[in-house]
Structures are given as structure tokens and as C-alpha cells.
Coordinates of C-alpha atoms in Angstrom, one line a residue:
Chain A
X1 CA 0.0 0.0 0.0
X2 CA 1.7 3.1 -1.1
X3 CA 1.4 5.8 1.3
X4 CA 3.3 8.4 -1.2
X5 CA 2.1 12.0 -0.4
X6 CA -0.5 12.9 -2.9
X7 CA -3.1 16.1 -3.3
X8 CA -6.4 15.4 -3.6
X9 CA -8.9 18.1 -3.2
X10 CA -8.9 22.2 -4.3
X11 CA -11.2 24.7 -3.2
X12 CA -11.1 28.5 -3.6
X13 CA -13.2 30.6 -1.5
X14 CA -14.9 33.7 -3.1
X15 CA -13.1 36.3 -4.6
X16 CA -11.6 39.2 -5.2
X17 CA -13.5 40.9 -3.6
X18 CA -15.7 39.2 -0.6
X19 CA -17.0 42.1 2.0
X20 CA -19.3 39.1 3.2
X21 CA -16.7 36.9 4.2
X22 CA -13.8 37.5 7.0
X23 CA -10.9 35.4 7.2
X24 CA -11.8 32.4 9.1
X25 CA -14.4 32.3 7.0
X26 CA -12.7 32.8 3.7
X27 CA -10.9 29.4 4.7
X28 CA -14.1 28.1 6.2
X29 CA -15.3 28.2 2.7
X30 CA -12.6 26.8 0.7
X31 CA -12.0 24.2 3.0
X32 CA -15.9 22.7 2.2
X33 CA -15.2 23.2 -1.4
X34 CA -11.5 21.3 -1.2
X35 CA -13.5 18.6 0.7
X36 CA -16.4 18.5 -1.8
X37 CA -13.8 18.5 -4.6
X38 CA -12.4 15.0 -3.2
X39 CA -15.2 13.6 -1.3
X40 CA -13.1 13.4 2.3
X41 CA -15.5 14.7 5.1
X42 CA -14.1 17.0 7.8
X43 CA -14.1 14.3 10.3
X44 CA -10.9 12.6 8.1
X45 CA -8.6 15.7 8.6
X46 CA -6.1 14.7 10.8
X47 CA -2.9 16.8 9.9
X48 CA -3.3 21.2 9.3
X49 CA -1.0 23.2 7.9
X50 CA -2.2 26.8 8.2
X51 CA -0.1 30.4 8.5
X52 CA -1.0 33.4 10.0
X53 CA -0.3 37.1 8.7
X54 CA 0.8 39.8 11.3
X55 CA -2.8 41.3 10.4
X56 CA -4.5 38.1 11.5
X57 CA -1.6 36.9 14.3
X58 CA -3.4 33.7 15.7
X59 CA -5.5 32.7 12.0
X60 CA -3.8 29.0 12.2
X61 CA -5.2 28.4 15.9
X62 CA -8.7 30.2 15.0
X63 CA -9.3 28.1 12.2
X64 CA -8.8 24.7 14.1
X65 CA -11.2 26.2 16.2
X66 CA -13.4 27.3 14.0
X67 CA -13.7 23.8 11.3
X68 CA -13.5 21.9 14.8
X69 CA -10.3 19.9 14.0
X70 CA -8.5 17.7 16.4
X71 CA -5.0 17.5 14.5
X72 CA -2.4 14.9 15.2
X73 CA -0.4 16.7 12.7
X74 CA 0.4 20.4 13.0
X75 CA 2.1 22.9 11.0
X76 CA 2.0 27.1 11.2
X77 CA 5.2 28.2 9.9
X78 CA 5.3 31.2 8.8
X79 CA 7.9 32.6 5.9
X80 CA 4.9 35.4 4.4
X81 CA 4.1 33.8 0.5
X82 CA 5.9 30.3 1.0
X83 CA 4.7 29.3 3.8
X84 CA 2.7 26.1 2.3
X85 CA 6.0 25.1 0.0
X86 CA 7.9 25.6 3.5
X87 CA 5.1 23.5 5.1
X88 CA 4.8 20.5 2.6
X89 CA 8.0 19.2 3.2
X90 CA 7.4 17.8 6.5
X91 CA 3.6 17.3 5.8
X92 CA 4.8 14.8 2.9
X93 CA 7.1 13.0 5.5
X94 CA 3.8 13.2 7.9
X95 CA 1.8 11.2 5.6
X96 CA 4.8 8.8 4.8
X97 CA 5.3 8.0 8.3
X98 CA 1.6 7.7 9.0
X99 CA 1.8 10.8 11.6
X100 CA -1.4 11.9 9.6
X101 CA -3.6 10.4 7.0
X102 CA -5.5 13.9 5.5
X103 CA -3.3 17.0 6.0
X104 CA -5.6 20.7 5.1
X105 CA -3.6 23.4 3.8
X106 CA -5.6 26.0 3.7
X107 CA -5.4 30.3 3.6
X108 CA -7.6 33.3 3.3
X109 CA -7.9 37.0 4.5
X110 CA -9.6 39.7 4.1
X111 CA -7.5 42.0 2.9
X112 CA -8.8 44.1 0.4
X113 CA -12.2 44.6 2.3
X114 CA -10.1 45.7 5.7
X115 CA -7.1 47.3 4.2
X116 CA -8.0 48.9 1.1
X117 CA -5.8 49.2 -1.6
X118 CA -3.2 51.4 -0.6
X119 CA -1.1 48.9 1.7
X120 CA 1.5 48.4 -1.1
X121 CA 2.8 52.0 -0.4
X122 CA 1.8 52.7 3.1
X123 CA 4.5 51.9 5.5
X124 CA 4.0 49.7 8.1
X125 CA 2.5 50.6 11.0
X126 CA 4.9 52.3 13.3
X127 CA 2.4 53.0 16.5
X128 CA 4.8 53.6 19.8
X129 CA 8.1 55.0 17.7
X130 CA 10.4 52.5 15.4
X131 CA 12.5 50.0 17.2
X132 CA 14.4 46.6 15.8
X133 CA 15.4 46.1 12.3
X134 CA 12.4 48.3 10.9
X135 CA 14.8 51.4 12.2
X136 CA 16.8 50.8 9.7
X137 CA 14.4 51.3 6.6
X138 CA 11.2 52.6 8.0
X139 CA 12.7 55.6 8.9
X140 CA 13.6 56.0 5.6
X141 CA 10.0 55.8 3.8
X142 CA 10.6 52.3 3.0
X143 CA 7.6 50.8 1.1
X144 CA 6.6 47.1 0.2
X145 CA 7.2 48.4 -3.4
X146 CA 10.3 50.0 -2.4
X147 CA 11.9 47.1 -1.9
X148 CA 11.1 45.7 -5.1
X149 CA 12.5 48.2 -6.9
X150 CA 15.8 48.2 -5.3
X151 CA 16.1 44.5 -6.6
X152 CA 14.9 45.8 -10.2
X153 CA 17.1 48.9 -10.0
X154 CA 20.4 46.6 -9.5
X155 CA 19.1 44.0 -12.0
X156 CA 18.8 46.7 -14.6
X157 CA 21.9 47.9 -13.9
X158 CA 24.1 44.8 -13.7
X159 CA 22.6 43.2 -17.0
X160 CA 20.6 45.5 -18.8
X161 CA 16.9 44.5 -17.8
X162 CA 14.8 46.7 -19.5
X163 CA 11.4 48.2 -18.4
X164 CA 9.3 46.7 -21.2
X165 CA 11.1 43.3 -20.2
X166 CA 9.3 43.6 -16.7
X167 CA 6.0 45.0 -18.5
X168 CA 5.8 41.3 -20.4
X169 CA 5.6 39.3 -17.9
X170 CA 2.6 41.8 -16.6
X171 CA 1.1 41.5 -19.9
X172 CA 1.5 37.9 -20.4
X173 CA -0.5 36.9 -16.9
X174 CA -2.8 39.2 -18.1
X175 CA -3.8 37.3 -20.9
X176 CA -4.5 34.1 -18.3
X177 CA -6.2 36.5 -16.2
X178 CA -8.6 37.5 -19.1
X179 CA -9.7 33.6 -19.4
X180 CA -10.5 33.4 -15.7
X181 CA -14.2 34.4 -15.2
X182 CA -13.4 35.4 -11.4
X183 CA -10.2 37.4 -12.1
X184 CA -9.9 40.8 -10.6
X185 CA -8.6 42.6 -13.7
X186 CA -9.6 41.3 -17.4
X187 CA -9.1 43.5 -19.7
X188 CA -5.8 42.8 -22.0
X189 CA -3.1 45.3 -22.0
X190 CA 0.2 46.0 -23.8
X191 CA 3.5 46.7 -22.8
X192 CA 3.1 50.5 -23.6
X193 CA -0.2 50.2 -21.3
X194 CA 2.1 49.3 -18.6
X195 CA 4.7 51.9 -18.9
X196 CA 2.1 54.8 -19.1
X197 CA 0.7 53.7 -15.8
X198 CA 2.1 55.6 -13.0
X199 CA 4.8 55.1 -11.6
X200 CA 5.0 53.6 -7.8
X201 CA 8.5 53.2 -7.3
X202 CA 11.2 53.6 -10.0
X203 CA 11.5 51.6 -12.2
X204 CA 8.1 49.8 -11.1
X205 CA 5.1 51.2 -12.5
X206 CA 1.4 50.4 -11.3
X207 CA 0.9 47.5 -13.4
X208 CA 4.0 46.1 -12.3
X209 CA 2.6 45.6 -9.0
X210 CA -0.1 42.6 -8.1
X211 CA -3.4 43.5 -7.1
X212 CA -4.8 43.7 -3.3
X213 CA -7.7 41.3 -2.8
X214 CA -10.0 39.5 -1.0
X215 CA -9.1 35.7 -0.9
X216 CA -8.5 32.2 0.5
X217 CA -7.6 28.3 -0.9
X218 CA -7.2 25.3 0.3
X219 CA -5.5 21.7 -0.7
X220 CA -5.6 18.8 0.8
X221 CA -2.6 16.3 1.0
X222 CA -2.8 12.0 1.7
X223 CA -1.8 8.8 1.0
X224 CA -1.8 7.4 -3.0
X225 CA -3.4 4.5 -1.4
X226 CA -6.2 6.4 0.4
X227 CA -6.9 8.7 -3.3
X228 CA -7.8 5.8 -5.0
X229 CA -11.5 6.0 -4.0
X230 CA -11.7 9.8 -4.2
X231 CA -13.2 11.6 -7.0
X232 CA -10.2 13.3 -8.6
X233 CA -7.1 12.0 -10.3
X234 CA -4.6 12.5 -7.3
X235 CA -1.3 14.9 -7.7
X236 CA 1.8 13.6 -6.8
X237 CA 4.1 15.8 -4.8
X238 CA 7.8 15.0 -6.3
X239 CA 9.4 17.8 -4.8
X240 CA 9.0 21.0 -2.1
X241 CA 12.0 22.9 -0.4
X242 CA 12.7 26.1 0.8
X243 CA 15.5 28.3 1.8
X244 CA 16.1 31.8 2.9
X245 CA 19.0 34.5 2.9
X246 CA 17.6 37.3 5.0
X247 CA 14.0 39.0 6.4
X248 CA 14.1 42.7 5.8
X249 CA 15.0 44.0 2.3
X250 CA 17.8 46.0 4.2
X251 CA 20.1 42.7 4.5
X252 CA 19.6 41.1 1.5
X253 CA 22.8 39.7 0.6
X254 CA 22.8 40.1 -3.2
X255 CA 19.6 42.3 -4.8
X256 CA 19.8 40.1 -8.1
X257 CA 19.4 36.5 -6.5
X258 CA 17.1 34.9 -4.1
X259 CA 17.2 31.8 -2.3
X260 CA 15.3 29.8 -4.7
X261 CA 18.5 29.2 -5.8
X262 CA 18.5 26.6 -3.1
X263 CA 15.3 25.8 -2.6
X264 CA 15.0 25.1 -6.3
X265 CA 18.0 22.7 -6.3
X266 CA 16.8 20.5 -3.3
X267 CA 13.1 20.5 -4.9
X268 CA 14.5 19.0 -8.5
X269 CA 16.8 16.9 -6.6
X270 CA 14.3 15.3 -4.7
X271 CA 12.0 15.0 -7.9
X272 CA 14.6 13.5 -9.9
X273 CA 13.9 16.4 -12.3
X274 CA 15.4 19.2 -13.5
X275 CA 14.1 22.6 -15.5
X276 CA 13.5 21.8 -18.9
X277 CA 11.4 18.9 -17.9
X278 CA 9.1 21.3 -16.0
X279 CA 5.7 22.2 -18.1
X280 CA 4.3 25.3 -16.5
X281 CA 5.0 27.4 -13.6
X282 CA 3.0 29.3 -10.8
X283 CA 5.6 31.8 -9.4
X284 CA 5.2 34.5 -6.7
X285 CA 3.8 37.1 -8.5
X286 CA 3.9 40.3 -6.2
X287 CA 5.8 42.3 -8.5
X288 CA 7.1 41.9 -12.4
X289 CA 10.9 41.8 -10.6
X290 CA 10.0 38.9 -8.3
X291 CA 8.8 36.7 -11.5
X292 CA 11.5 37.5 -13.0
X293 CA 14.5 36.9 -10.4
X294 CA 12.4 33.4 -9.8
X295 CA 12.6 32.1 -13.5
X296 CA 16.0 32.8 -13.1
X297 CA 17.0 31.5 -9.8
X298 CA 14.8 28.3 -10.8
X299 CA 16.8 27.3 -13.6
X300 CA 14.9 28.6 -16.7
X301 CA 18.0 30.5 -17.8
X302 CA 20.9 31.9 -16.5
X303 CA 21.1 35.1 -14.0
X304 CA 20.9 38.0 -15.9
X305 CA 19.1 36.0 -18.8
X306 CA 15.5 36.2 -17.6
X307 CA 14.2 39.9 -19.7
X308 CA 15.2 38.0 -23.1
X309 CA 13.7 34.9 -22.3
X310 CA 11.0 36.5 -20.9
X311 CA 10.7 38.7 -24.1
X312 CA 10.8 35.9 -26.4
X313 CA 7.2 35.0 -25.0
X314 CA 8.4 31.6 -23.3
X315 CA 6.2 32.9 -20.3
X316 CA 2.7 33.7 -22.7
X317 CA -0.3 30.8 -23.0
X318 CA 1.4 28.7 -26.0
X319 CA 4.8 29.4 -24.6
X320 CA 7.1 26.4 -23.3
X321 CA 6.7 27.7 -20.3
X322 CA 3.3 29.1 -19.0
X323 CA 3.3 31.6 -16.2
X324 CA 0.5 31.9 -13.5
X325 CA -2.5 30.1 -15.7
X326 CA -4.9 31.9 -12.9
X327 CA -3.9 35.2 -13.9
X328 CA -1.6 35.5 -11.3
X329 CA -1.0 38.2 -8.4
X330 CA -0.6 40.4 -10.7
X331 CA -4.3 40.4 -12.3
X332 CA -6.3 38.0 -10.6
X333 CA -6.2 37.7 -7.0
X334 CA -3.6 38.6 -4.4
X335 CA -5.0 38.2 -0.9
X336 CA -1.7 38.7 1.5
X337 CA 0.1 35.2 1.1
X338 CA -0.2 33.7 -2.5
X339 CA 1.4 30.2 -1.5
X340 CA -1.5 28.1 -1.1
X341 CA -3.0 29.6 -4.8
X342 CA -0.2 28.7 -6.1
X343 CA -0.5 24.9 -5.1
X344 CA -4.4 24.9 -6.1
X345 CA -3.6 26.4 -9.7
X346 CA -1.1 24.1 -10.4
X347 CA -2.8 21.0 -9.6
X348 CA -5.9 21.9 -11.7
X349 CA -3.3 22.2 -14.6
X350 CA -1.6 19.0 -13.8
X351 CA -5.6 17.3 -13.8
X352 CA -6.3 18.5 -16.9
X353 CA -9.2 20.9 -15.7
X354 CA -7.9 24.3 -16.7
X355 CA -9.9 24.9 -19.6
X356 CA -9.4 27.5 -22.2
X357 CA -5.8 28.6 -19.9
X358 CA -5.0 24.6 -19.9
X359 CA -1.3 23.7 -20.9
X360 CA -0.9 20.9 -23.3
X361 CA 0.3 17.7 -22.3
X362 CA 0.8 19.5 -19.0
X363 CA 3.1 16.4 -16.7
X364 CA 4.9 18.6 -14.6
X365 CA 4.1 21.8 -12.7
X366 CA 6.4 23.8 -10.8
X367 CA 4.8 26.3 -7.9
X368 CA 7.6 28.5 -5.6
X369 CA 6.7 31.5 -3.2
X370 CA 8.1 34.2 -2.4
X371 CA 7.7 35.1 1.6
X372 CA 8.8 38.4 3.0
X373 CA 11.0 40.6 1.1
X374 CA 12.5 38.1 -1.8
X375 CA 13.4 36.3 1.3
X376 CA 11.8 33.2 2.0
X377 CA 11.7 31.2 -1.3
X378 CA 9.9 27.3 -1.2
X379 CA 9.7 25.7 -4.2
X380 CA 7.3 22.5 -4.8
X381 CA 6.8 20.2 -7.8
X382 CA 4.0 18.6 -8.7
X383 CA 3.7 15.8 -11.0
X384 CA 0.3 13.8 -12.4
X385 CA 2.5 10.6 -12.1
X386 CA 5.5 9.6 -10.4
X387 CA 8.7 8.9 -12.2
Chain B
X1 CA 33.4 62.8 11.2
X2 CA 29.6 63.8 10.0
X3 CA 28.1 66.5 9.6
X4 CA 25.1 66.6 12.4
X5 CA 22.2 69.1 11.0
X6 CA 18.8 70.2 13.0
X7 CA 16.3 71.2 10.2
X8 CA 13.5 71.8 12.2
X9 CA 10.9 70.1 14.2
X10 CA 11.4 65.7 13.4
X11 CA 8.1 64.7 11.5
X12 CA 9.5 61.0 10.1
X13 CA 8.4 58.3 12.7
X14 CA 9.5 58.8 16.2
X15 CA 13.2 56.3 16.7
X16 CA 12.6 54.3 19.4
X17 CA 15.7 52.4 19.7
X18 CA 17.5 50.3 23.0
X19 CA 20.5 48.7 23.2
X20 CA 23.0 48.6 20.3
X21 CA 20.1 50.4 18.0
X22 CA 20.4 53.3 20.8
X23 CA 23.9 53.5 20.6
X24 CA 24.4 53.6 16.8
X25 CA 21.6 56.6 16.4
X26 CA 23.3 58.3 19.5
X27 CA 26.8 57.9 17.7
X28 CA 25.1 59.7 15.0
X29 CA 24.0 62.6 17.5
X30 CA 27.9 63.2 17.9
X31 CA 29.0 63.4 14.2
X32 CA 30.2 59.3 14.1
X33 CA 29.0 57.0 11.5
X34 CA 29.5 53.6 13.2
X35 CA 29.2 49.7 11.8
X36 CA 30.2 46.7 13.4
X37 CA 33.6 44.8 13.3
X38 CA 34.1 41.2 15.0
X39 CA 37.8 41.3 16.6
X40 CA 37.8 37.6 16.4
X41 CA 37.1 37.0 13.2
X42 CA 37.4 40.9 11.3
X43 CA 33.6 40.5 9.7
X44 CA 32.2 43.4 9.8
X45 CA 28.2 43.6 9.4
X46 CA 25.4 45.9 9.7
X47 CA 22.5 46.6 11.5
X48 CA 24.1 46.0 14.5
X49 CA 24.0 42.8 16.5
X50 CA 24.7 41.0 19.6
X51 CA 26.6 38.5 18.1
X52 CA 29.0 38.4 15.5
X53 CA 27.2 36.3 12.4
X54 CA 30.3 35.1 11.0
X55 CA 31.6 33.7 13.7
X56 CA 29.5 33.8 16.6
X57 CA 31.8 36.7 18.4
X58 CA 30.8 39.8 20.0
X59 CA 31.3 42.9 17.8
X60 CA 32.6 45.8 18.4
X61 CA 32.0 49.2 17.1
X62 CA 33.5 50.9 13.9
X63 CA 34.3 54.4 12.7
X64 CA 32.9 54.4 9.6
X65 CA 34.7 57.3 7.1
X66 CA 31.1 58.3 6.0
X67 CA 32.0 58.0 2.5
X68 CA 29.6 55.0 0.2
X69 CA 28.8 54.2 -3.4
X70 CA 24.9 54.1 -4.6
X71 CA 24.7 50.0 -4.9
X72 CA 21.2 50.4 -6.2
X73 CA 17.6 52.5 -5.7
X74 CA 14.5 53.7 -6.7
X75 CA 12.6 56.9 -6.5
X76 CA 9.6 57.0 -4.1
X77 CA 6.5 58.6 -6.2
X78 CA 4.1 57.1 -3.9
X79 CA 3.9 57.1 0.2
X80 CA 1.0 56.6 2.0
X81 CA 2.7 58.0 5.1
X82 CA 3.6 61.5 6.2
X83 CA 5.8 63.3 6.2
X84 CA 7.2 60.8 3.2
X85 CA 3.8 61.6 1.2
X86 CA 4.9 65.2 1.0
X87 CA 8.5 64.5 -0.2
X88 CA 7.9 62.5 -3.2
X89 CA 9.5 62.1 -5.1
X90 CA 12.4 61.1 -3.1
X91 CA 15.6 58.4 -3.1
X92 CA 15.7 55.4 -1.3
X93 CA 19.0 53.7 -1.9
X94 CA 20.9 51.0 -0.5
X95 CA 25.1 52.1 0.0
X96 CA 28.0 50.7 -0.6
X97 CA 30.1 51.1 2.8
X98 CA 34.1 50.5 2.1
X99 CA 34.1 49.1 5.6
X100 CA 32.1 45.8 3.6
X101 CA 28.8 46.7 4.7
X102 CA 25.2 48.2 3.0
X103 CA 23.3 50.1 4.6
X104 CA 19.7 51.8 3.5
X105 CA 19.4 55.6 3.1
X106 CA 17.8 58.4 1.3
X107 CA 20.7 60.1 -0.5
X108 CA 20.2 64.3 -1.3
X109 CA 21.8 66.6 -3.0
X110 CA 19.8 66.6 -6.7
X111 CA 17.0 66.2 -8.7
X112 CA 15.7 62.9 -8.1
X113 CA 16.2 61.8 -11.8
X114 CA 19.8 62.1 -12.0
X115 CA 20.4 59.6 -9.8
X116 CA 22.3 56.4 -10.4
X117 CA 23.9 53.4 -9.6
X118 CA 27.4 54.2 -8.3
X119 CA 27.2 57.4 -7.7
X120 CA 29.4 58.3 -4.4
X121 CA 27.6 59.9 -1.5
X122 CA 28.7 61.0 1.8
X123 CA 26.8 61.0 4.9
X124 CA 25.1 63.5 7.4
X125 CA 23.1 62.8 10.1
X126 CA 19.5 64.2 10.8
X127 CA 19.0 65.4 14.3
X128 CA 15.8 63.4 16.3
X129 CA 15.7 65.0 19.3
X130 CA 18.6 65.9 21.7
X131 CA 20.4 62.3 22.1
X132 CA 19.4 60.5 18.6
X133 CA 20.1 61.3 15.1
X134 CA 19.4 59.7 11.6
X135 CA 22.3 58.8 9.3
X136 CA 21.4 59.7 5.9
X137 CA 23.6 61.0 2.3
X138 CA 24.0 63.5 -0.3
X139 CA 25.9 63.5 -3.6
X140 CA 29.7 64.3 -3.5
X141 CA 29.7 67.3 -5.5
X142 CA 32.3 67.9 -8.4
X143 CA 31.7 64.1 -10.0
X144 CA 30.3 63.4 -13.6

């Protein structure tokens, strides 16, 4: 009986925008739909893997709580947008070893409802006077987008990145976006649309930045054994890893290269595969630059390399290498920590079920999150068989 | 030494520091740019730290010469926050320290647009209140 770590049920809760729904119950509701998905009941989760934002600090112990769970197994790391590739890991050795049979992953907030749309370039709060590492860069006017564009600033610099490099990969995610009925933002757009928008932070411009929404998803994890009498065709997990090099943007070591770099090289090692075997990708999406500095430190191409191969439309439906099928962070939905979206898009790819966005022959899925400031990088791969 | 410079009543978020973060913004209040250096093992680093992440040693302070290099940055056009929302647009860059440390600052001195990677800056310090000031940098003047 093979008790290999397999996902068996997706569910997205409403979005992007969901004033009817809080958090708990943002992953209230995509639990019930992962579960429906599959046809587990509640009653077989055993294992949760959950992480809470600083703007929802005890969400993991709520929600076990709130979908009455009684885990064996539990998990709330928290690395910001990886958390659930920095989670799977020991989840997958959880099911091996039998410490669980049905492990939830699940996510959601309610961030565009409580926060508006402005959190991008407001600071962080600073109530009671700066102390710790935030003295070092809040003082400043340091931004989330700030720190973006100090990666994209150096990576323009040291190999010649261009603006309207960036702007594809906003355009190409775009075009997903524009196939998924639920997507924030629809419309197409060009290149030149995204260098007239305004400009947040040199040399990021609106549209180089992922929306702010309302959102949650959950996936659940068990045996191959146990998937056989579910209703979906299960997802093998191959590979998950992550690694990190710093938290604040203030000491990160090298502005051009994250530590997907090593998370990337455990994750293929452990799947036996390497990058040109991989069929589409669902990368962190918060920004253009953090795509971009992915597909590199991934493997795609060398360092430096990612605007040409990015410009040569690898990354566009049809490509060899399609990015974010769902239409991303950067159009469809970007609810505070994408990780657990990008798991849930890239196993409907790998079943077959993403419709008119559906990559052909589609074996081998690649998902890797970004947490913090291009800080904490996990990277999982997925596979609709195993090797 | 670094020049210290009072212009007016502090409206950027109140510094809060203790410890090591007190002393490096009260260094500041005196004129001295300071970093870290590990007698043990020479690293230095920056922010400072109780312990020497190299080696595991307890760092001492630095003079730093107040002189960097712009190692990259972007211009803030939009800040939620004031007083930031009234200075866009602004430079936040990240400098080039020949002690071997970066550290984050706005650099002044010119239009926004002319800046660019490499540039050198030298520091000044912002005065907080009577025992804290804020390192920040300007342009060296006289450079292409």
C-alpha cells in the first residue's frame, strides 16, 4: 500500500473581492469546497498546515477552532508567500510515516475589504516609535514596493533588464487573467499600457505591481493509497523545499538572487527532475521583478538571462513555459500570502481541468513563493504521475 | 566625522531604539558613523548585532569614514505616510560602505532623476531629538 504524499482536493473561496466573508471564514469556505472537490469529510482531517499574517496573528489556531479539527499533525510556519512550499515538506514526510492520514492546507484574509488598496505604499505601521530592524528602513519611507524596486534597479543595472522586459511578464499573466471568469482585472493590456501607468517606485510602475484582494484556498494532501476511491485523479508531490538568505529588504545579501537558488535545487533533486522537464510554472507574482528573479533562480535560464527569455514570450499561453495560468497576483487575485493559490492552480493544470488557460500535455508543474522581502523562497513540484 | 544638522521640528516616525540600536543613532547625534567589526574574526556587518554572524563573536564598534557608493535605488513617487507623502519624489537607496557593509538611506543633493547606480555619497546625520540622530547621504559634488 503506497502511502506516497499525494493532493487530492482544491477549493477557492470567493473572490476578489468578498465584504461578506472575514478570514476564518474565507478558509471556512474553501475548505468545504476542497473537501467537496475530493469527497473526504471533515471528520478525516487529521494533519493542518495553516499560516497566519501579522494582520490576522493567531488565524492558524482560529481556524482549528473554527472547522473543529483535532490534528495529530500540526504545521504554522510562517515565511509570508511560501509558507505552504515551506510546510509541505514535513507534511509529505507526515503522511509517509503515517503521523497523519489527511493534512488541510488552507489560507484566506480579508485584505482588500479591511485594508484597502493602498497597503503596497503605506509603510507599516509604526504606533509607539520604530525600534528593531524596521529602524533601519522605516525611517527611511521604505515601502513594500520599495523594496522591489531596489532589486529591479540593480538588476537593470548589472545586465541591462529593460522596463518593457518587466511589463511582459505583466502582460502575459494578463492574458490568463482575461480567461479566468473570477479574475480581478480582465481586460488585456500592452506593454506601452504598462509603462504609461504611473509610476510607484522607479523603475516599477502600477501595473508592475499585483493587485490587493479578497481571498483564500485550500488543498488537501494523503496517502496514494487512500486517493484511489476519491473523485479526482490525485497529484503527486515530487518535490517541495525552501530556503532563505535574509528578512528585511535592508540585508539582503545580493539584490539580483534569491534563495530559490537553493530551494530550487533541493526541490529537483528530490523530484529526480530538472528545469526543462518542467511544463508550466506558478511563481510568486507580487511584483514583475519577483517573477523575474524566480525564473532565473529556478533554472529557466541563466542570471541575468530572464528579460530575453522573458521577451521571447516563453512565459505567454502557448509558450514552453506558461506563467501563472490563474492570472496571477498580478491580475487576478492577491490576498496577502499567495502560496496556497499557487499549489491549487497548479494542480488543476496537472488534472487536466484548466480549460481554455490549460497547458498541453501538462506532466509537470512547478509552484515556488516568495515570503517576505525576496526572502523566503519554497519551491514544490507537482507531477500527475510519479517517475 | 559627519556633519550633524537640526532642520526643524522631526516629523519622520519617532526612533525608538535600546540597546545597540540606541547606541548607533546616539553615535550619529555626535557626528560618528558607526558599523560593526568582529575582533575575532574581522567580519564586519550591519544593523548591528549582539553577536558576530560570522563567527559567533561579540562585535565591536566601527568608525565608519562616511563616505559610500549608490549600490542600487528607486525613486519613491508614492507614500501613503507623512511626512514621506509630502517628499515624493524622493531616493531610497541601499550604499555601498568601504568598511564591507550596505546600509539603507535616502541620499540628497539633486533632482531625483539624475540619480544612479554608483554614484558616491557621503553621509550627514538628521538630528531626532537631543540624544538620537538619523544617518542619511548626499551626492559628492564635483563628479560626472
Amino acid at each position: 500500500m503506497s502511502r506516497e504524499p499525494v493532493i487530492v482536493g482544491i477549493g477557492l473561496s470567493d473572490y476578489p473581492r468578498a465584504p461578506h466573508l472575514d478570514s476564518l471564514m474565507h478558509i471556512a469556505q474553501a475548505t468545504g469546497r476542497a473537501l467537496d472537490d475530493c469527497g473526504l469529510r471533515l471528520a478525516d482531517i487529521d494533519g493542518f498546515a495553516c499560516a497566519s499574517m501579522p494582520t490576522d496573528p493567531e488565524l492558524h489556531v482560529e481556524a482549528v477552532e473554527n472547522l473543529g479539527l483535532r490534528p495529530r499533525w500540526l504545521d504554522t510556519t510562517y515565511t509570508g508567500g511560501s509558507a505552504a512550499q515551506f510546510q509541505i515538506p514535513d507534511a509529505a514526510a507526515a503522511i509517509r510515516e503515517g503521523r497523519a492520514e489527511a493534512v488541510l492546507f488552507a489560507y484566506g484574509s480579508d485584505f482588500a475589504t479591511r485594508f484597502g488598496r493602498t497597503l503596497g505604499t503605506g509603510g507599516l505601521s509604526v504606533d509607539g516609535g520604530l525600534a528593531g530592524p524596521l529602524l533601519y528602513e522605516q525611517s527611511y519611507g521604505s515601502t513594500i514596493a520599495t523594496c522591489y524596486a531596489l532589486a529591479a534597479t540593480r538588476h537593470m543595472a548589472e545586465f541591462g533588464t529593460t522596463s518593457e522586459q518587466l511589463a511582459e511578464i505583466a502582460v502575459g499573466v494578463r492574458e490568463f487573467a482575461g480567461l479566468n471568469p473570477d479574475a480581478l482585472y480582465r481586460d488585456p493590456i500592452t506593454v506601452e499600457d504598462v509603462l504609461a501607468s504611473p509610476m510607484i517606485a522607479d523603475p516599477l510602475h502600477l501595473l508592475d505591481c499585483c493587485v490587493v484582494a479578497d481571498g483564500g484556498a485550500a488543498f488537501i494532501m494523503t496517502t496514494e493509497e487512500r486517493a484511489r476511491d476519491l473523485r479526482q485523479p490525485p497529484v503527486h508531490v515530487l518535490g517541495s523545499a525552501g530556503a532563505t538568505t535574509h528578512w528585511h529588504i535592508h540585508s539582503m545579501p545580493d539584490f539580483t538572487t534569491t534563495a530559490g537558488v537553493a530551494s530550487s535545487a533541493e526541490a529537483y533533486r528530490q523530484a529526480g527532475v530538472g528545469p526543462d522537464d518542467i511544463d508550466t510554472v506558478q511563481f510568486y507574482d507580487s511584483f514583475t521583478i519577483t517573477a523575474l528573479l524566480l525564473l532565473e533562480d529556478h533554472g529557466f535560464c541563466e542570471k541575468g538571462e530572464g528579460g530575453a527569455f522573458v521577451e521571447a514570450g516563453h512565459l505567454r499561453r502557448g509558450g514552453r513555459l506558461p506563467l501563472n495560468t490563474d492570472g496571477g497576483g498580478l491580475s487576478s487575485c492577491h490576498s496577502g500570502m499567495r502560496g496556497t493559490m499557487l499549489i491549487t492552480e497548479a494542480v488543476r493544470q496537472l488534472r487536466g481541468h484548466g480549460g481554455e488557460s490549460q497547458v498541453p500535455d501538462c506532466e509537470l508543474a512547478l509552484a515556488a513563493g516568495c515570503g517576505g522581502l525576496l526572502s523566503y523562497i519554497g519551491t514544490t513540484i507537482l507531477g500527475r504521475s510519479r517517475p | 566625522m559627519i556633519d550633524v544638522l537640526d532642520d526643524g521640528p522631526w516629523e519622520r516616525p519617532e526612533l525608538a531604539p535600546v540597546g545597540l540600536d540606541r547606541e548607533y543613532f546616539a553615535a550619529a547625534r555626535q557626528g560618528r558613523l558607526v558599523v560593526q567589526r568582529c575582533p575575532v574574526c574581522a567580519h564586519t556587518q550591519f544593523p548591528p548585532k549582539l553577536l558576530c554572524v560570522a563567527c559567533g563573536g561579540a562585535p565591536e564598534w566601527l568608525d565608519a569614514a562616511g563616505v559610500g557608493t549608490v549600490h542600487t535605488f528607486t525613486i519613491v513617487r508614492r507614500h501613503g505616510v507623512e511626512p514621506f507623502a509630502s517628499m515624493t519624489p524622493f531616493v531610497l537607496a541601499m550604499i555601498d560602505l568601504p568598511e564591507g557593509v550596505r546600509l539603507m538611506g535616502n541620499v540628497t543633493g539633486e533632482e531625483p532623476e539624475g540619480m544612479r547606480v554608483g554614484r558616491r555619497v557621503e553621509a550627514y546625520a538628521l538630528v531626532a531629538d537631543a540624544e538620537l540622530a538619523l544617518p542619511v547621504w548626499r551626492v559628492v559634488e564635483g563628479q560626472a
